[in-house]
Amino acid sequence: MGAPSGPTLIGSVQRAFRLLEAMSAHDNGAPAKQLARETDLPLATTYHLLRTLVHDGYVRKLDDGGFVLGDRLETLRSSGRAQTLLSRVRPALAALRDELSSAAYLTFYEDGEIRVAEIVDGPRAPRVDLWVGFEDAGHATALGKSVLRELDEEARREYLSRHHLADLTPRTITDPPELLRRLDTSPIAPAVTDMEEYALGTVCVAVPVYSGGTLGSLGVSLRADGRARLEDVGALLLPTAERVTRSLSLSI
């Protein structure tokens, strides 16, 4: 037998959307029979679609037998919102890249981890080879250290208790007290630097940004022979960081 025809598949998708739309009107959930009536779908079809949607996380079945929208839809909504926010700041990161001939990076501190949200690079501004994930290298990158510098003492201790300060290069700071001392005495604060601590041959500088109440950092990477520029680059980052923070804090 041949594969199901296109219209049949499209029809199934349309019926599933109708169920989701009907479900969205019931914050406390609705039983399958009610959803079938509201969508004018056969009960057997409704049950079949609901089982599939529950299995994939788009719908959640309650203990009383009702159905509500599932967590996966919220994840999609949140991801879409995040992409919309990032689209607002990419031009600022691209301008920074072009002005400094350096790759530009944006990170956020989410769920106790420092994560890269965006990298804007180019042929004349290549990104650093992220050979170790930022979640395991916050102590060795300017972007990670910028976040750590802004955290309060309790949050710093909690982060350091969960992360081994791996020796990534001969210049990496692996002693927590020494790391915190250097963060608190950065000569170009609020900017902080990475002096070949993450990757030999590369230096970085970063400053803090915020997306609403979420802390993050904005930074650029340079070849090691550009270390003399770091203080000036840090000063240039600050007004861009302010613009990024304003853009990220706007409601959609």
PDB file of C-alpha atoms in Angstrom:
ATOM      1  CA  MET A   1       0.000   0.000   0.000  1.00  0.00           C
ATOM      2  CA  GLY A   2       1.103   3.554  -0.631  1.00  0.00           C
ATOM      3  CA  ALA A   3       2.028   6.102   2.002  1.00  0.00           C
ATOM      4  CA  PRO A   4      -0.767   8.222   3.495  1.00  0.00           C
ATOM      5  CA  SER A   5      -1.682  11.074   1.217  1.00  0.00           C
ATOM      6  CA  GLY A   6      -0.667  14.662   1.992  1.00  0.00           C
ATOM      7  CA  PRO A   7      -4.197  15.932   2.657  1.00  0.00           C
ATOM      8  CA  THR A   8      -4.761  13.130   5.211  1.00  0.00           C
ATOM      9  CA  LEU A   9      -1.642  14.133   7.128  1.00  0.00           C
ATOM     10  CA  ILE A  10      -2.531  17.813   6.876  1.00  0.00           C
ATOM     11  CA  GLY A  11      -6.019  17.031   8.132  1.00  0.00           C
ATOM     12  CA  SER A  12      -4.603  15.234  11.176  1.00  0.00           C
ATOM     13  CA  VAL A  13      -2.426  18.221  11.986  1.00  0.00           C
ATOM     14  CA  GLN A  14      -5.373  20.587  11.612  1.00  0.00           C
ATOM     15  CA  ARG A  15      -7.499  18.445  13.929  1.00  0.00           C
ATOM     16  CA  ALA A  16      -4.714  18.382  16.502  1.00  0.00           C
ATOM     17  CA  PHE A  17      -4.487  22.182  16.352  1.00  0.00           C
ATOM     18  CA  ARG A  18      -8.241  22.431  16.863  1.00  0.00           C
ATOM     19  CA  LEU A  19      -7.930  20.300  19.982  1.00  0.00           C
ATOM     20  CA  LEU A  20      -5.089  22.454  21.328  1.00  0.00           C
ATOM     21  CA  GLU A  21      -7.056  25.626  20.662  1.00  0.00           C
ATOM     22  CA  ALA A  22     -10.101  24.249  22.459  1.00  0.00           C
ATOM     23  CA  MET A  23      -7.947  23.067  25.366  1.00  0.00           C
ATOM     24  CA  SER A  24      -6.367  26.507  25.769  1.00  0.00           C
ATOM     25  CA  ALA A  25      -9.775  27.861  26.829  1.00  0.00           C
ATOM     26  CA  HIS A  26      -9.873  25.512  29.848  1.00  0.00           C
ATOM     27  CA  ASP A  27      -7.270  26.414  32.452  1.00  0.00           C
ATOM     28  CA  ASN A  28      -8.446  23.593  34.709  1.00  0.00           C
ATOM     29  CA  GLY A  29      -8.613  21.030  31.935  1.00  0.00           C
ATOM     30  CA  ALA A  30     -11.421  19.485  29.932  1.00  0.00           C
ATOM     31  CA  PRO A  31     -12.407  15.826  29.382  1.00  0.00           C
ATOM     32  CA  ALA A  32     -12.093  14.197  25.991  1.00  0.00           C
ATOM     33  CA  LYS A  33     -15.863  14.124  25.409  1.00  0.00           C
ATOM     34  CA  GLN A  34     -16.144  17.865  25.932  1.00  0.00           C
ATOM     35  CA  LEU A  35     -13.205  18.573  23.637  1.00  0.00           C
ATOM     36  CA  ALA A  36     -14.729  16.315  20.988  1.00  0.00           C
ATOM     37  CA  ARG A  37     -17.997  18.270  21.156  1.00  0.00           C
ATOM     38  CA  GLU A  38     -16.277  21.662  21.020  1.00  0.00           C
ATOM     39  CA  THR A  39     -14.140  20.683  18.027  1.00  0.00           C
ATOM     40  CA  ASP A  40     -16.836  18.658  16.264  1.00  0.00           C
ATOM     41  CA  LEU A  41     -14.495  15.659  16.087  1.00  0.00           C
ATOM     42  CA  PRO A  42     -15.437  11.984  16.468  1.00  0.00           C
ATOM     43  CA  LEU A  43     -14.703  10.765  19.968  1.00  0.00           C
ATOM     44  CA  ALA A  44     -12.431   7.981  18.693  1.00  0.00           C
ATOM     45  CA  THR A  45     -10.397  10.514  16.693  1.00  0.00           C
ATOM     46  CA  THR A  46     -10.202  12.790  19.719  1.00  0.00           C
ATOM     47  CA  TYR A  47      -8.864  10.004  21.935  1.00  0.00           C
ATOM     48  CA  HIS A  48      -6.316   8.998  19.305  1.00  0.00           C
ATOM     49  CA  LEU A  49      -5.014  12.549  18.888  1.00  0.00           C
ATOM     50  CA  LEU A  50      -4.952  13.150  22.637  1.00  0.00           C
ATOM     51  CA  ARG A  51      -2.894  10.012  23.227  1.00  0.00           C
ATOM     52  CA  THR A  52      -0.366  11.175  20.639  1.00  0.00           C
ATOM     53  CA  LEU A  53      -0.223  14.720  22.030  1.00  0.00           C
ATOM     54  CA  VAL A  54       0.205  13.429  25.592  1.00  0.00           C
ATOM     55  CA  HIS A  55       2.978  11.075  24.488  1.00  0.00           C
ATOM     56  CA  ASP A  56       4.868  13.941  22.820  1.00  0.00           C
ATOM     57  CA  GLY A  57       4.422  16.322  25.750  1.00  0.00           C
ATOM     58  CA  TYR A  58       2.135  18.839  24.051  1.00  0.00           C
ATOM     59  CA  VAL A  59      -0.788  17.834  26.283  1.00  0.00           C
ATOM     60  CA  ARG A  60      -0.922  16.624  29.878  1.00  0.00           C
ATOM     61  CA  LYS A  61      -3.593  14.318  31.276  1.00  0.00           C
ATOM     62  CA  LEU A  62      -4.818  15.236  34.755  1.00  0.00           C
ATOM     63  CA  ASP A  63      -5.628  12.788  37.538  1.00  0.00           C
ATOM     64  CA  ASP A  64      -9.352  13.520  37.092  1.00  0.00           C
ATOM     65  CA  GLY A  65      -9.186  12.522  33.418  1.00  0.00           C
ATOM     66  CA  GLY A  66      -9.149  16.044  32.000  1.00  0.00           C
ATOM     67  CA  PHE A  67      -6.581  17.348  29.542  1.00  0.00           C
ATOM     68  CA  VAL A  68      -4.531  20.566  29.662  1.00  0.00           C
ATOM     69  CA  LEU A  69      -1.781  22.053  27.526  1.00  0.00           C
ATOM     70  CA  GLY A  70       1.571  20.419  28.219  1.00  0.00           C
ATOM     71  CA  ASP A  71       5.002  21.703  29.167  1.00  0.00           C
ATOM     72  CA  ARG A  72       6.405  21.267  25.679  1.00  0.00           C
ATOM     73  CA  LEU A  73       4.178  24.040  24.359  1.00  0.00           C
ATOM     74  CA  GLU A  74       5.508  26.344  27.069  1.00  0.00           C
ATOM     75  CA  THR A  75       9.034  25.378  26.066  1.00  0.00           C
ATOM     76  CA  LEU A  76       8.283  26.289  22.455  1.00  0.00           C
ATOM     77  CA  ARG A  77       6.775  29.598  23.534  1.00  0.00           C
ATOM     78  CA  SER A  78       9.793  30.391  25.705  1.00  0.00           C
ATOM     79  CA  SER A  79      12.200  29.447  22.923  1.00  0.00           C
ATOM     80  CA  GLY A  80      10.344  31.671  20.495  1.00  0.00           C
ATOM     81  CA  ARG A  81      10.452  34.552  22.945  1.00  0.00           C
ATOM     82  CA  ALA A  82      14.177  34.027  23.487  1.00  0.00           C
ATOM     83  CA  GLN A  83      14.826  34.071  19.744  1.00  0.00           C
ATOM     84  CA  THR A  84      12.805  37.257  19.394  1.00  0.00           C
ATOM     85  CA  LEU A  85      14.854  38.905  22.125  1.00  0.00           C
ATOM     86  CA  LEU A  86      18.130  37.767  20.575  1.00  0.00           C
ATOM     87  CA  SER A  87      17.079  39.119  17.197  1.00  0.00           C
ATOM     88  CA  ARG A  88      16.924  42.557  18.814  1.00  0.00           C
ATOM     89  CA  VAL A  89      20.541  42.483  19.961  1.00  0.00           C
ATOM     90  CA  ARG A  90      22.268  40.725  17.054  1.00  0.00           C
ATOM     91  CA  PRO A  91      22.774  44.042  15.184  1.00  0.00           C
ATOM     92  CA  ALA A  92      24.558  45.485  18.239  1.00  0.00           C
ATOM     93  CA  LEU A  93      26.783  42.406  18.464  1.00  0.00           C
ATOM     94  CA  ALA A  94      27.500  42.560  14.727  1.00  0.00           C
ATOM     95  CA  ALA A  95      28.449  46.243  15.006  1.00  0.00           C
ATOM     96  CA  LEU A  96      30.785  45.368  17.873  1.00  0.00           C
ATOM     97  CA  ARG A  97      32.371  42.607  15.807  1.00  0.00           C
ATOM     98  CA  ASP A  98      32.910  44.920  12.862  1.00  0.00           C
ATOM     99  CA  GLU A  99      34.278  47.796  14.948  1.00  0.00           C
ATOM    100  CA  LEU A 100      36.761  45.663  16.870  1.00  0.00           C
ATOM    101  CA  SER A 101      37.421  42.910  14.287  1.00  0.00           C
ATOM    102  CA  SER A 102      36.626  40.473  17.080  1.00  0.00           C
ATOM    103  CA  ALA A 103      33.997  37.788  17.589  1.00  0.00           C
ATOM    104  CA  ALA A 104      31.266  38.928  19.997  1.00  0.00           C
ATOM    105  CA  TYR A 105      29.622  36.646  22.565  1.00  0.00           C
ATOM    106  CA  LEU A 106      26.539  36.833  24.761  1.00  0.00           C
ATOM    107  CA  THR A 107      25.948  34.525  27.727  1.00  0.00           C
ATOM    108  CA  PHE A 108      23.287  34.134  30.440  1.00  0.00           C
ATOM    109  CA  TYR A 109      23.316  32.619  33.900  1.00  0.00           C
ATOM    110  CA  GLU A 110      20.349  30.234  33.845  1.00  0.00           C
ATOM    111  CA  ASP A 111      19.492  27.372  36.191  1.00  0.00           C
ATOM    112  CA  GLY A 112      22.831  27.802  37.924  1.00  0.00           C
ATOM    113  CA  GLU A 113      24.881  27.495  34.732  1.00  0.00           C
ATOM    114  CA  ILE A 114      26.692  29.963  32.475  1.00  0.00           C
ATOM    115  CA  ARG A 115      25.504  29.294  28.924  1.00  0.00           C
ATOM    116  CA  VAL A 116      26.369  30.835  25.563  1.00  0.00           C
ATOM    117  CA  ALA A 117      23.249  32.373  23.998  1.00  0.00           C
ATOM    118  CA  GLU A 118      24.741  33.972  20.881  1.00  0.00           C
ATOM    119  CA  ILE A 119      28.027  34.250  18.985  1.00  0.00           C
ATOM    120  CA  VAL A 120      28.505  36.726  16.140  1.00  0.00           C
ATOM    121  CA  ASP A 121      31.707  36.132  14.211  1.00  0.00           C
ATOM    122  CA  GLY A 122      33.019  36.396  10.659  1.00  0.00           C
ATOM    123  CA  PRO A 123      35.950  35.595   8.366  1.00  0.00           C
ATOM    124  CA  ARG A 124      38.050  38.400   9.868  1.00  0.00           C
ATOM    125  CA  ALA A 125      36.706  37.817  13.378  1.00  0.00           C
ATOM    126  CA  PRO A 126      36.768  34.057  14.033  1.00  0.00           C
ATOM    127  CA  ARG A 127      35.283  32.657  17.209  1.00  0.00           C
ATOM    128  CA  VAL A 128      37.295  30.842  19.838  1.00  0.00           C
ATOM    129  CA  ASP A 129      37.262  27.074  19.474  1.00  0.00           C
ATOM    130  CA  LEU A 130      34.903  26.120  22.325  1.00  0.00           C
ATOM    131  CA  TRP A 131      36.761  22.923  23.079  1.00  0.00           C
ATOM    132  CA  VAL A 132      35.442  22.913  26.648  1.00  0.00           C
ATOM    133  CA  GLY A 133      31.831  23.911  27.251  1.00  0.00           C
ATOM    134  CA  PHE A 134      31.234  27.160  29.096  1.00  0.00           C
ATOM    135  CA  GLU A 135      29.316  25.298  31.793  1.00  0.00           C
ATOM    136  CA  ASP A 136      32.632  23.687  32.772  1.00  0.00           C
ATOM    137  CA  ALA A 137      34.845  26.707  32.105  1.00  0.00           C
ATOM    138  CA  GLY A 138      33.195  29.662  33.815  1.00  0.00           C
ATOM    139  CA  HIS A 139      36.326  30.189  35.912  1.00  0.00           C
ATOM    140  CA  ALA A 140      38.564  30.405  32.832  1.00  0.00           C
ATOM    141  CA  THR A 141      36.603  32.699  30.500  1.00  0.00           C
ATOM    142  CA  ALA A 142      36.057  36.429  30.726  1.00  0.00           C
ATOM    143  CA  LEU A 143      32.363  35.808  30.020  1.00  0.00           C
ATOM    144  CA  GLY A 144      32.067  33.379  32.914  1.00  0.00           C
ATOM    145  CA  LYS A 145      34.143  35.483  35.273  1.00  0.00           C
ATOM    146  CA  SER A 146      32.003  38.515  34.479  1.00  0.00           C
ATOM    147  CA  VAL A 147      28.945  36.595  35.670  1.00  0.00           C
ATOM    148  CA  LEU A 148      30.740  35.325  38.775  1.00  0.00           C
ATOM    149  CA  ARG A 149      31.878  38.838  39.640  1.00  0.00           C
ATOM    150  CA  GLU A 150      28.274  40.071  39.682  1.00  0.00           C
ATOM    151  CA  LEU A 151      26.894  37.218  41.798  1.00  0.00           C
ATOM    152  CA  ASP A 152      26.520  37.689  45.538  1.00  0.00           C
ATOM    153  CA  GLU A 153      28.783  35.762  47.914  1.00  0.00           C
ATOM    154  CA  GLU A 154      26.287  32.968  48.553  1.00  0.00           C
ATOM    155  CA  ALA A 155      25.620  32.410  44.841  1.00  0.00           C
ATOM    156  CA  ARG A 156      29.360  32.356  44.131  1.00  0.00           C
ATOM    157  CA  ARG A 157      29.984  29.738  46.821  1.00  0.00           C
ATOM    158  CA  GLU A 158      27.119  27.631  45.501  1.00  0.00           C
ATOM    159  CA  TYR A 159      28.444  27.802  41.933  1.00  0.00           C
ATOM    160  CA  LEU A 160      32.021  26.966  42.928  1.00  0.00           C
ATOM    161  CA  SER A 161      30.833  24.045  45.061  1.00  0.00           C
ATOM    162  CA  ARG A 162      29.368  22.443  41.923  1.00  0.00           C
ATOM    163  CA  HIS A 163      32.178  23.158  39.482  1.00  0.00           C
ATOM    164  CA  HIS A 164      35.718  21.836  39.494  1.00  0.00           C
ATOM    165  CA  LEU A 165      38.152  24.555  38.430  1.00  0.00           C
ATOM    166  CA  ALA A 166      39.821  22.555  35.690  1.00  0.00           C
ATOM    167  CA  ASP A 167      43.356  23.402  34.619  1.00  0.00           C
ATOM    168  CA  LEU A 168      42.671  24.256  30.962  1.00  0.00           C
ATOM    169  CA  THR A 169      45.968  26.046  30.229  1.00  0.00           C
ATOM    170  CA  PRO A 170      49.080  26.850  32.280  1.00  0.00           C
ATOM    171  CA  ARG A 171      47.476  30.258  32.965  1.00  0.00           C
ATOM    172  CA  THR A 172      44.136  29.007  34.311  1.00  0.00           C
ATOM    173  CA  ILE A 173      43.328  30.044  37.880  1.00  0.00           C
ATOM    174  CA  THR A 174      42.317  26.895  39.729  1.00  0.00           C
ATOM    175  CA  ASP A 175      42.320  28.147  43.330  1.00  0.00           C
ATOM    176  CA  PRO A 176      38.834  29.466  44.308  1.00  0.00           C
ATOM    177  CA  PRO A 177      40.048  32.110  46.816  1.00  0.00           C
ATOM    178  CA  GLU A 178      42.557  33.443  44.288  1.00  0.00           C
ATOM    179  CA  LEU A 179      39.916  33.496  41.563  1.00  0.00           C
ATOM    180  CA  LEU A 180      37.517  35.496  43.749  1.00  0.00           C
ATOM    181  CA  ARG A 181      40.294  37.860  44.838  1.00  0.00           C
ATOM    182  CA  ARG A 182      41.140  38.664  41.228  1.00  0.00           C
ATOM    183  CA  LEU A 183      37.495  39.134  40.324  1.00  0.00           C
ATOM    184  CA  ASP A 184      37.042  41.641  43.140  1.00  0.00           C
ATOM    185  CA  THR A 185      40.200  43.556  42.241  1.00  0.00           C
ATOM    186  CA  SER A 186      39.864  43.686  38.450  1.00  0.00           C
ATOM    187  CA  PRO A 187      41.779  46.809  37.373  1.00  0.00           C
ATOM    188  CA  ILE A 188      39.264  47.554  34.602  1.00  0.00           C
ATOM    189  CA  ALA A 189      36.090  46.737  36.545  1.00  0.00           C
ATOM    190  CA  PRO A 190      33.276  46.187  35.802  1.00  0.00           C
ATOM    191  CA  ALA A 191      35.074  44.554  32.879  1.00  0.00           C
ATOM    192  CA  VAL A 192      37.094  41.387  33.495  1.00  0.00           C
ATOM    193  CA  THR A 193      39.616  39.594  31.337  1.00  0.00           C
ATOM    194  CA  ASP A 194      40.767  36.129  30.362  1.00  0.00           C
ATOM    195  CA  MET A 195      44.511  36.195  29.716  1.00  0.00           C
ATOM    196  CA  GLU A 196      44.920  32.926  27.785  1.00  0.00           C
ATOM    197  CA  GLU A 197      43.233  31.086  30.662  1.00  0.00           C
ATOM    198  CA  TYR A 198      40.748  29.265  28.435  1.00  0.00           C
ATOM    199  CA  ALA A 199      42.812  28.871  25.261  1.00  0.00           C
ATOM    200  CA  LEU A 200      46.437  29.709  24.580  1.00  0.00           C
ATOM    201  CA  GLY A 201      46.785  32.401  21.967  1.00  0.00           C
ATOM    202  CA  THR A 202      43.464  34.074  22.843  1.00  0.00           C
ATOM    203  CA  VAL A 203      42.577  36.825  25.304  1.00  0.00           C
ATOM    204  CA  CYS A 204      39.053  38.040  26.077  1.00  0.00           C
ATOM    205  CA  VAL A 205      37.267  40.833  27.895  1.00  0.00           C
ATOM    206  CA  ALA A 206      33.640  40.880  29.077  1.00  0.00           C
ATOM    207  CA  VAL A 207      31.155  43.091  30.919  1.00  0.00           C
ATOM    208  CA  PRO A 208      27.808  42.308  32.583  1.00  0.00           C
ATOM    209  CA  VAL A 209      24.398  42.556  30.897  1.00  0.00           C
ATOM    210  CA  TYR A 210      20.883  41.760  32.066  1.00  0.00           C
ATOM    211  CA  SER A 211      17.755  40.377  30.437  1.00  0.00           C
ATOM    212  CA  GLY A 212      15.154  41.519  32.905  1.00  0.00           C
ATOM    213  CA  GLY A 213      16.280  39.851  36.119  1.00  0.00           C
ATOM    214  CA  THR A 214      18.581  37.357  34.385  1.00  0.00           C
ATOM    215  CA  LEU A 215      22.300  38.081  34.651  1.00  0.00           C
ATOM    216  CA  GLY A 216      24.536  37.611  31.644  1.00  0.00           C
ATOM    217  CA  SER A 217      27.707  38.883  30.037  1.00  0.00           C
ATOM    218  CA  LEU A 218      28.835  40.443  26.784  1.00  0.00           C
ATOM    219  CA  GLY A 219      32.384  39.942  25.566  1.00  0.00           C
ATOM    220  CA  VAL A 220      34.821  39.736  22.691  1.00  0.00           C
ATOM    221  CA  SER A 221      37.871  37.592  21.964  1.00  0.00           C
ATOM    222  CA  LEU A 222      41.173  38.803  20.561  1.00  0.00           C
ATOM    223  CA  ARG A 223      44.444  37.261  19.539  1.00  0.00           C
ATOM    224  CA  ALA A 224      46.940  37.256  22.388  1.00  0.00           C
ATOM    225  CA  ASP A 225      49.014  39.937  20.707  1.00  0.00           C
ATOM    226  CA  GLY A 226      46.042  42.287  21.172  1.00  0.00           C
ATOM    227  CA  ARG A 227      46.225  42.184  24.981  1.00  0.00           C
ATOM    228  CA  ALA A 228      47.380  45.818  25.078  1.00  0.00           C
ATOM    229  CA  ARG A 229      43.934  46.792  23.707  1.00  0.00           C
ATOM    230  CA  LEU A 230      41.919  45.067  26.432  1.00  0.00           C
ATOM    231  CA  GLU A 231      41.386  48.093  28.653  1.00  0.00           C
ATOM    232  CA  ASP A 232      40.197  50.232  25.722  1.00  0.00           C
ATOM    233  CA  VAL A 233      38.038  47.396  24.415  1.00  0.00           C
ATOM    234  CA  GLY A 234      36.470  46.968  27.856  1.00  0.00           C
ATOM    235  CA  ALA A 235      35.525  50.646  27.880  1.00  0.00           C
ATOM    236  CA  LEU A 236      33.963  50.300  24.418  1.00  0.00           C
ATOM    237  CA  LEU A 237      31.939  47.289  25.540  1.00  0.00           C
ATOM    238  CA  LEU A 238      30.119  49.184  28.299  1.00  0.00           C
ATOM    239  CA  PRO A 239      27.816  51.378  26.141  1.00  0.00           C
ATOM    240  CA  THR A 240      26.985  48.367  23.944  1.00  0.00           C
ATOM    241  CA  ALA A 241      26.172  46.355  27.074  1.00  0.00           C
ATOM    242  CA  GLU A 242      23.803  49.101  28.203  1.00  0.00           C
ATOM    243  CA  ARG A 243      22.015  49.027  24.834  1.00  0.00           C
ATOM    244  CA  VAL A 244      21.799  45.239  24.931  1.00  0.00           C
ATOM    245  CA  THR A 245      20.366  45.322  28.458  1.00  0.00           C
ATOM    246  CA  ARG A 246      17.711  47.852  27.415  1.00  0.00           C
ATOM    247  CA  SER A 247      16.748  45.790  24.373  1.00  0.00           C
ATOM    248  CA  LEU A 248      16.576  42.523  26.320  1.00  0.00           C
ATOM    249  CA  SER A 249      14.488  44.090  29.070  1.00  0.00           C
ATOM    250  CA  LEU A 250      11.739  45.293  26.737  1.00  0.00           C
ATOM    251  CA  SER A 251       8.566  43.224  26.834  1.00  0.00           C
ATOM    252  CA  ILE A 252       7.520  41.472  23.628  1.00  0.00           C
TER     253      ILE A 252
END
